[in-house]
Short mmCIF file of C-alpha atoms and ligand atoms in Angstrom, two decimals:
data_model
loop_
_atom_site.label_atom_id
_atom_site.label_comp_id
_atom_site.label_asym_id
_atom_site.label_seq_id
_atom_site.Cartn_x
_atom_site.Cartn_y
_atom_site.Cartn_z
CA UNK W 61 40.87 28.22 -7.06
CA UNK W 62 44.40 28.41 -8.67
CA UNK W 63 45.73 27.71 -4.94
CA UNK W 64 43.31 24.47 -4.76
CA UNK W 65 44.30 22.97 -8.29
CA UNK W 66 48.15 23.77 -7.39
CA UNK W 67 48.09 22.44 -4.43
CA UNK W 68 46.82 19.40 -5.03
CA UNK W 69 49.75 18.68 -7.06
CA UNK W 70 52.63 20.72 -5.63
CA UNK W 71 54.13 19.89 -2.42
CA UNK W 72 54.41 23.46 -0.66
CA UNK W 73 58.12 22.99 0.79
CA UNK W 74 59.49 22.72 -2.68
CA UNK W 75 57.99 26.47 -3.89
CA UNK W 76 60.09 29.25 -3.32
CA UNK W 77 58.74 31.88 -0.63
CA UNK W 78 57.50 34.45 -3.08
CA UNK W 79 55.83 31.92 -5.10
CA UNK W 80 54.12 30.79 -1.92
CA UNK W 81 53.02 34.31 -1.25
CA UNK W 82 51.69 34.75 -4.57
CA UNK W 83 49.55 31.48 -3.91
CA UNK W 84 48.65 32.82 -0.47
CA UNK W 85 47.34 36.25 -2.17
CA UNK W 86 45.03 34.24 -4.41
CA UNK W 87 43.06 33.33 -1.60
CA UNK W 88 41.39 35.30 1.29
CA UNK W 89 44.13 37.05 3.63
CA UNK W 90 43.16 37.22 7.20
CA UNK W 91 42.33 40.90 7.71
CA UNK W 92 43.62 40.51 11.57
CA UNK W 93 46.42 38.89 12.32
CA UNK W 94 46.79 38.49 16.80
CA UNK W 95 49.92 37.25 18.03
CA UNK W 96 51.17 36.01 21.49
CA UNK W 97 54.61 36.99 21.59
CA UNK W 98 55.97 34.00 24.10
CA UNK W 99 59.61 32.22 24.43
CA UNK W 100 61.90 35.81 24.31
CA UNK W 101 63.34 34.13 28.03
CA UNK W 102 63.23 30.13 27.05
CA UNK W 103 65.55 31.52 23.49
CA UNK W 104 67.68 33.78 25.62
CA UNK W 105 67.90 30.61 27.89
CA UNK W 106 69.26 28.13 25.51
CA UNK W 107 72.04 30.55 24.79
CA UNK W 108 73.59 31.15 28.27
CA UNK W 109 72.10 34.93 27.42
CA UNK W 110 69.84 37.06 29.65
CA UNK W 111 66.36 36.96 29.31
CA UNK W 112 66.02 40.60 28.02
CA UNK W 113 68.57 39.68 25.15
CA UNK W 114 65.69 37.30 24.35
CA UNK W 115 63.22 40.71 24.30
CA UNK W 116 65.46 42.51 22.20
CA UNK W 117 65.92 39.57 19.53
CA UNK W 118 61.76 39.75 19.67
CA UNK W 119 61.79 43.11 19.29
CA UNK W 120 63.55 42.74 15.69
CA UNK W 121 61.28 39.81 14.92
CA UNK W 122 58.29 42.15 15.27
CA UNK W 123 60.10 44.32 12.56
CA UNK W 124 60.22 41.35 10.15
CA UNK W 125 56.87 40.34 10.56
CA UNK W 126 55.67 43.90 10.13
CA UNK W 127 57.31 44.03 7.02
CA UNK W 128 56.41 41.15 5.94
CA UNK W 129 52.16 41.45 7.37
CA UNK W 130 52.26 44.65 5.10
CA UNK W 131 53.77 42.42 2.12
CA UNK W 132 51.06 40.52 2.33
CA UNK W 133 48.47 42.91 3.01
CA UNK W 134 47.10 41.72 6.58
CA UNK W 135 45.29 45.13 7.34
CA UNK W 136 45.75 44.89 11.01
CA UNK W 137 48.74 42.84 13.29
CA UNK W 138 48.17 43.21 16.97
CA UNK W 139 51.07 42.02 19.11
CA UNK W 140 51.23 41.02 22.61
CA UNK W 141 54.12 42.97 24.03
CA UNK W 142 53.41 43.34 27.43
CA UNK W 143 50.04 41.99 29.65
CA UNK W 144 48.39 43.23 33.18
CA UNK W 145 49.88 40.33 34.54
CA UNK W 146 53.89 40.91 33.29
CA UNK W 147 54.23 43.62 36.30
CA UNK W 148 54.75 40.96 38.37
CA UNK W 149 58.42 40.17 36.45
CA UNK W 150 61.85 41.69 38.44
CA UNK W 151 62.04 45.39 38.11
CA UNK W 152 64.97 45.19 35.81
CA UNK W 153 63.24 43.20 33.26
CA UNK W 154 59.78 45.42 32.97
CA UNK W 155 62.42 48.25 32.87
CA UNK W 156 64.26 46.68 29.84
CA UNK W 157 60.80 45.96 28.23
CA UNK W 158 59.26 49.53 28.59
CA UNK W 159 62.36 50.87 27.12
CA UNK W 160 61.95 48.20 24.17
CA UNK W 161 58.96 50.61 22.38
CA UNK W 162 61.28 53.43 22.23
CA UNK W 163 64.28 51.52 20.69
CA UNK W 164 61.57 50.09 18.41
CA UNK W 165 59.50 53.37 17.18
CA UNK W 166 62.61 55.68 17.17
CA UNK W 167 64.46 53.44 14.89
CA UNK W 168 61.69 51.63 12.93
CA UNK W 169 59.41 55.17 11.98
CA UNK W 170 61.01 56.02 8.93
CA UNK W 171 60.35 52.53 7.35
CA UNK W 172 57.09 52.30 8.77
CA UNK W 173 55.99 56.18 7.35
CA UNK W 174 57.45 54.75 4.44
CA UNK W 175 55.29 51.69 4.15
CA UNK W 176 52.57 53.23 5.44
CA UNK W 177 51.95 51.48 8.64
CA UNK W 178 49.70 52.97 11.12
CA UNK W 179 50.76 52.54 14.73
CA UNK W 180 48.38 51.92 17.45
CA UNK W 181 47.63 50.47 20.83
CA UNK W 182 45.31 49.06 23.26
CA UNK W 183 46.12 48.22 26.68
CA UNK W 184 46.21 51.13 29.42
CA UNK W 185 48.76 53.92 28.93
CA UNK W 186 48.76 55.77 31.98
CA UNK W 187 50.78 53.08 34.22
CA UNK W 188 53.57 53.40 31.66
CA UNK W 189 56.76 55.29 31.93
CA UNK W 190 56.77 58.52 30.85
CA UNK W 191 59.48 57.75 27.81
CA UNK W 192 57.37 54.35 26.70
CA UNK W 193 54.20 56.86 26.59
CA UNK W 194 55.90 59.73 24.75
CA UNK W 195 57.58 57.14 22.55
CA UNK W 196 53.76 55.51 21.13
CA UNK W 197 52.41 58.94 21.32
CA UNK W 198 54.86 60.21 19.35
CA UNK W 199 54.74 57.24 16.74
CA UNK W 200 50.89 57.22 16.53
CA UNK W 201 50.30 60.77 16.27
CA UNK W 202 53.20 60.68 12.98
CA UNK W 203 51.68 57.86 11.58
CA UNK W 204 48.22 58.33 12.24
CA UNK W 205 47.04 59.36 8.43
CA UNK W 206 48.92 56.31 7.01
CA UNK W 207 46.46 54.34 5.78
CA UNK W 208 48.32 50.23 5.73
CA UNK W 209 48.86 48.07 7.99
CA UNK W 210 47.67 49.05 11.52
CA UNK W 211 50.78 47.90 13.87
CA UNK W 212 48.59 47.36 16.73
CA UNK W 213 50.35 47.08 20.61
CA UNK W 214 49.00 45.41 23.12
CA UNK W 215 50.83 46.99 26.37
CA UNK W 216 49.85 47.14 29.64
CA UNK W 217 46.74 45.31 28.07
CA UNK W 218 44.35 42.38 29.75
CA UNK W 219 41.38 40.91 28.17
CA UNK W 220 39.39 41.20 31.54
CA UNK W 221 40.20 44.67 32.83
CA UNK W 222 39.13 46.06 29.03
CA UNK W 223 36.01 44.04 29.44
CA UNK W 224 35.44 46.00 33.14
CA UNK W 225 36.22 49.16 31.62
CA UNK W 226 33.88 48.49 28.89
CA UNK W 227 31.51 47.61 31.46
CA UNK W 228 31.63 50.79 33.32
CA UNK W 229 31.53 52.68 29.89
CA UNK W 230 27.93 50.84 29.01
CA UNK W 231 26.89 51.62 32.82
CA UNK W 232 28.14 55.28 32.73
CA UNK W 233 25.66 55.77 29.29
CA UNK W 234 22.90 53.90 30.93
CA UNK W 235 22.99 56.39 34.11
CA UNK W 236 23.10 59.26 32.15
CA UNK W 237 20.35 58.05 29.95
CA UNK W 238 22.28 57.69 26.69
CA UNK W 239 22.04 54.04 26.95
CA UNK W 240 19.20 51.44 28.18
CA UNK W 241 19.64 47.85 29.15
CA UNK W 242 18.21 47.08 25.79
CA UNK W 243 20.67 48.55 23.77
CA UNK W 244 23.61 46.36 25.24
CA UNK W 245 23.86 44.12 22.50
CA UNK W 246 26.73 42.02 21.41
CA UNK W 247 27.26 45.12 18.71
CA UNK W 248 27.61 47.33 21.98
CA UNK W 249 29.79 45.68 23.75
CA UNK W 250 32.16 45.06 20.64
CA UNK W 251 32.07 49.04 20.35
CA UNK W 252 32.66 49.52 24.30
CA UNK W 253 36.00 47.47 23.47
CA UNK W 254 39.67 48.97 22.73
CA UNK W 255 39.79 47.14 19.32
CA UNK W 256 36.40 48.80 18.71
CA UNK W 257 37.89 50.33 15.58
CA UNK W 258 39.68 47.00 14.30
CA UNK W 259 38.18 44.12 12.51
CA UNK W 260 37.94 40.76 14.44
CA UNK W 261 40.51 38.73 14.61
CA UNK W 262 40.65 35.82 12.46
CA UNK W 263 43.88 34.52 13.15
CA UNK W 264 45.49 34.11 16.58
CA UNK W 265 49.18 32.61 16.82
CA UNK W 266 51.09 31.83 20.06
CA UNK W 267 54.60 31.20 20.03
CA UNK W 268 56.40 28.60 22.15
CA UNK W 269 54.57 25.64 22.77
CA UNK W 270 52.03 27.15 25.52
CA UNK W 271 48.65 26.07 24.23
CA UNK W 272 46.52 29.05 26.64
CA UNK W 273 45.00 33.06 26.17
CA UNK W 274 47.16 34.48 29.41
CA UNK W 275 44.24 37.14 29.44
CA UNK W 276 44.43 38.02 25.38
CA UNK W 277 41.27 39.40 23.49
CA UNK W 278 38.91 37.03 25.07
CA UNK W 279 35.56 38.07 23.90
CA UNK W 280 37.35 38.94 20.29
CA UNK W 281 38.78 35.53 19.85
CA UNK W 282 35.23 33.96 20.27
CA UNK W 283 35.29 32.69 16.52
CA UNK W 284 39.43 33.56 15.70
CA UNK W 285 41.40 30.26 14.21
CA UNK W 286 43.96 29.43 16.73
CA UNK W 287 48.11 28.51 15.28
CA UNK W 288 50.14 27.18 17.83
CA UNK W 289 54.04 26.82 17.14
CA UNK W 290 56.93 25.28 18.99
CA UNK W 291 58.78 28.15 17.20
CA UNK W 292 60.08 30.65 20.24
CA UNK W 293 59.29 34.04 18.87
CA UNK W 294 62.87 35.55 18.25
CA UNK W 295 62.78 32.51 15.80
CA UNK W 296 59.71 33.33 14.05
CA UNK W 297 59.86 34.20 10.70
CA UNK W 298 58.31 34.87 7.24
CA UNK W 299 58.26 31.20 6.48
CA UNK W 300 56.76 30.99 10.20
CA UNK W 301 53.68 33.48 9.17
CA UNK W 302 53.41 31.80 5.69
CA UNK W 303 52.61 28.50 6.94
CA UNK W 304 50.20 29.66 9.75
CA UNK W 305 48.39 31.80 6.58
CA UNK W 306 48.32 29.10 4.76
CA UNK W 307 46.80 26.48 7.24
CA UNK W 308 44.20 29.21 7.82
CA UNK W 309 42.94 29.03 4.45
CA UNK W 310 42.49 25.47 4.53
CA UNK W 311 39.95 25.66 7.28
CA UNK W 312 36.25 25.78 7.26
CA UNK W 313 35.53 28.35 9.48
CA UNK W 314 31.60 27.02 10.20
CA UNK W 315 30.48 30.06 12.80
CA UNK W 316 28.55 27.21 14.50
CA UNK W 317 26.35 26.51 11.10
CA UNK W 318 27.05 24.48 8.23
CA UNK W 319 29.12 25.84 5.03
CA UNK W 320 30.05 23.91 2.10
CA UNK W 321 28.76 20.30 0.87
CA UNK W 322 27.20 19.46 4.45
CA UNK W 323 24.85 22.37 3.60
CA UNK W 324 23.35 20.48 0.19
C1 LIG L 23 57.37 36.89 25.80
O1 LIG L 23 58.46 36.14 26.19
C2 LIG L 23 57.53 38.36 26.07
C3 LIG L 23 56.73 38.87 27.19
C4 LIG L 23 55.84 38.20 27.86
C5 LIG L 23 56.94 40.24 27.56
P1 LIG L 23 58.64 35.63 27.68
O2 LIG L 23 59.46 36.64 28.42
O3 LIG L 23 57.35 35.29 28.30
O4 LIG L 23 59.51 34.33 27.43
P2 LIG L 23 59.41 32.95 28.20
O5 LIG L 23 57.99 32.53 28.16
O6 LIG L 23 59.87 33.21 29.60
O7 LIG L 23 60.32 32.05 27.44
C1 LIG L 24 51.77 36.36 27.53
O1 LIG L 24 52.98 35.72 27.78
C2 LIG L 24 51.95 37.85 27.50
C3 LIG L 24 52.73 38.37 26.39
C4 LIG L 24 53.17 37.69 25.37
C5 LIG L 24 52.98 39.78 26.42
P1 LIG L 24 53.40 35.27 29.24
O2 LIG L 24 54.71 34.61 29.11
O3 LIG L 24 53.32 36.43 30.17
O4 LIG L 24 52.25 34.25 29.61
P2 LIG L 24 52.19 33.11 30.72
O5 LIG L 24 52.62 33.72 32.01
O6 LIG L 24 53.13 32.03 30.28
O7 LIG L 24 50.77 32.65 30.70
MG1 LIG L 25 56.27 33.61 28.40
#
């Protein structure tokens, strides 16, 4: 209400950031945040650097916007660090990238035990390196009574092989007569899911300029408002985040029925 009358009057770009968190706070936060991580190479790129220097300069923007999610009190950000597909990148850069979560956790637990961030992932473990594995282990078994912000990674993950393995899961209970085909509902199938645990999303960003899923949550984005930015993530920032909240609010999410005047 307070954010309505202001804004009316007040154009946004001349508040200060905190004052346009305080306005953002006034009005519903989404509870999950999803983020496409794209444009680590194209930023490494226009800087003569190599690509991984672009994955490391993400890596650091993922601490921002952590701290920053957990400012705001977004109760889960999942990030898409690494998909099914990314195998298929030179050896050297999946090596850099599995190496990234280590560098990450080991230097970022303190501050996240200390904002009481809860570290999770979805995505398949087992094809990881041993260190990468040992490193989110390690990071979700310390954090795992925090009760914040869920930091949730998306590694090794793809929207279609979790819907397969969710699949088999229903299939499994039905031929050992825990389940019948009656009982797969939309419910079921949400619970068969890695993000089971997680509310839905109801924001979804991509970075870059590339207007597409690349295999990301695609039965939990059904209803999720989609932000796409120019912005290559190493450049992403607070500001970034505010003004994709901020948009969100402004929208009418309709669920396919009618809300508001139309509904009179
Ligand atoms: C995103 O940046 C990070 C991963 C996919 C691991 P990219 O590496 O895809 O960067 P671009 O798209 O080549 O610029
Ligand atoms: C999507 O980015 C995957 C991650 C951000 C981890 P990509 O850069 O791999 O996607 P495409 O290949 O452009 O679709
Ligand atoms: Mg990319």
């Amino acid at each position: 209400m307070l954010k309505k009358l202001f804004s009316k009057q007040i154009n946004m770009d001349t508040l200060s950031v905190e004052e346009r968190v305080a306005l953002a706070k006034s009005e519903p936060i989404p509870a999950h945040v999803a983020i496409i991580m794209d444009g680590n190479g194209r930023w490494a790129k226009k800087r003569a650097m190599p690509r991984v220097a672009g994955h490391h300069e993400g890596m650091k923007t993922v601490q921002k916007i952590t701290r920053f999610a957990s400012d705001l009190g977004i109760q889960a950000l999942t990030v898409y660090a690494f998909s099914t597909e990314n195998w298929k990148r030179p050896k050297a850069e999946v090596d850099f990238l599995m190496r990234l979560p280590v560098e990450f956790l080991g230097s970022f637990l303190p501050e996240m035990m200390e904002r009481n961030v809860r570290v999770e992932m979805i995505g398949n473990p087992e094809l990881l390196p041993a260190h990468t594995q040992k490193a989110l282990y390690d990071a979700m078994e310390e954090t795992k009574h925090n009760t914040g912000l869920v930091l949730n990674f998306a590694l090794n993950y793809g929207s279609r092989a979790e819907i397969i393995d969710a699949m088999k899961g229903m299939l499994e209970k039905v031929q050992e007569g825990e389940l019948t085909i009656q009982d797969i509902t939309e419910e079921c199938v949400t619970a068969h899911l890695m993000t089971a645990h997680l509310p839905e999303p109801d924001l979804l960003i991509r970075t870059s300029g590339e207007v597409r899923l690349s295999n990301f949550m695609l039965w939990q984005l059904a209803y999720t408002e989609l932000w796409f930015t120019d912005t290559l993530w190493p450049d992403f920032n607070e500001k970034n985040l505010l003004e994709a909240i901020e948009n969100y609010q402004k929208r009418n999410r309709r669920y396919g029925g009618l809300k508001g005047e139309e509904t009179t």
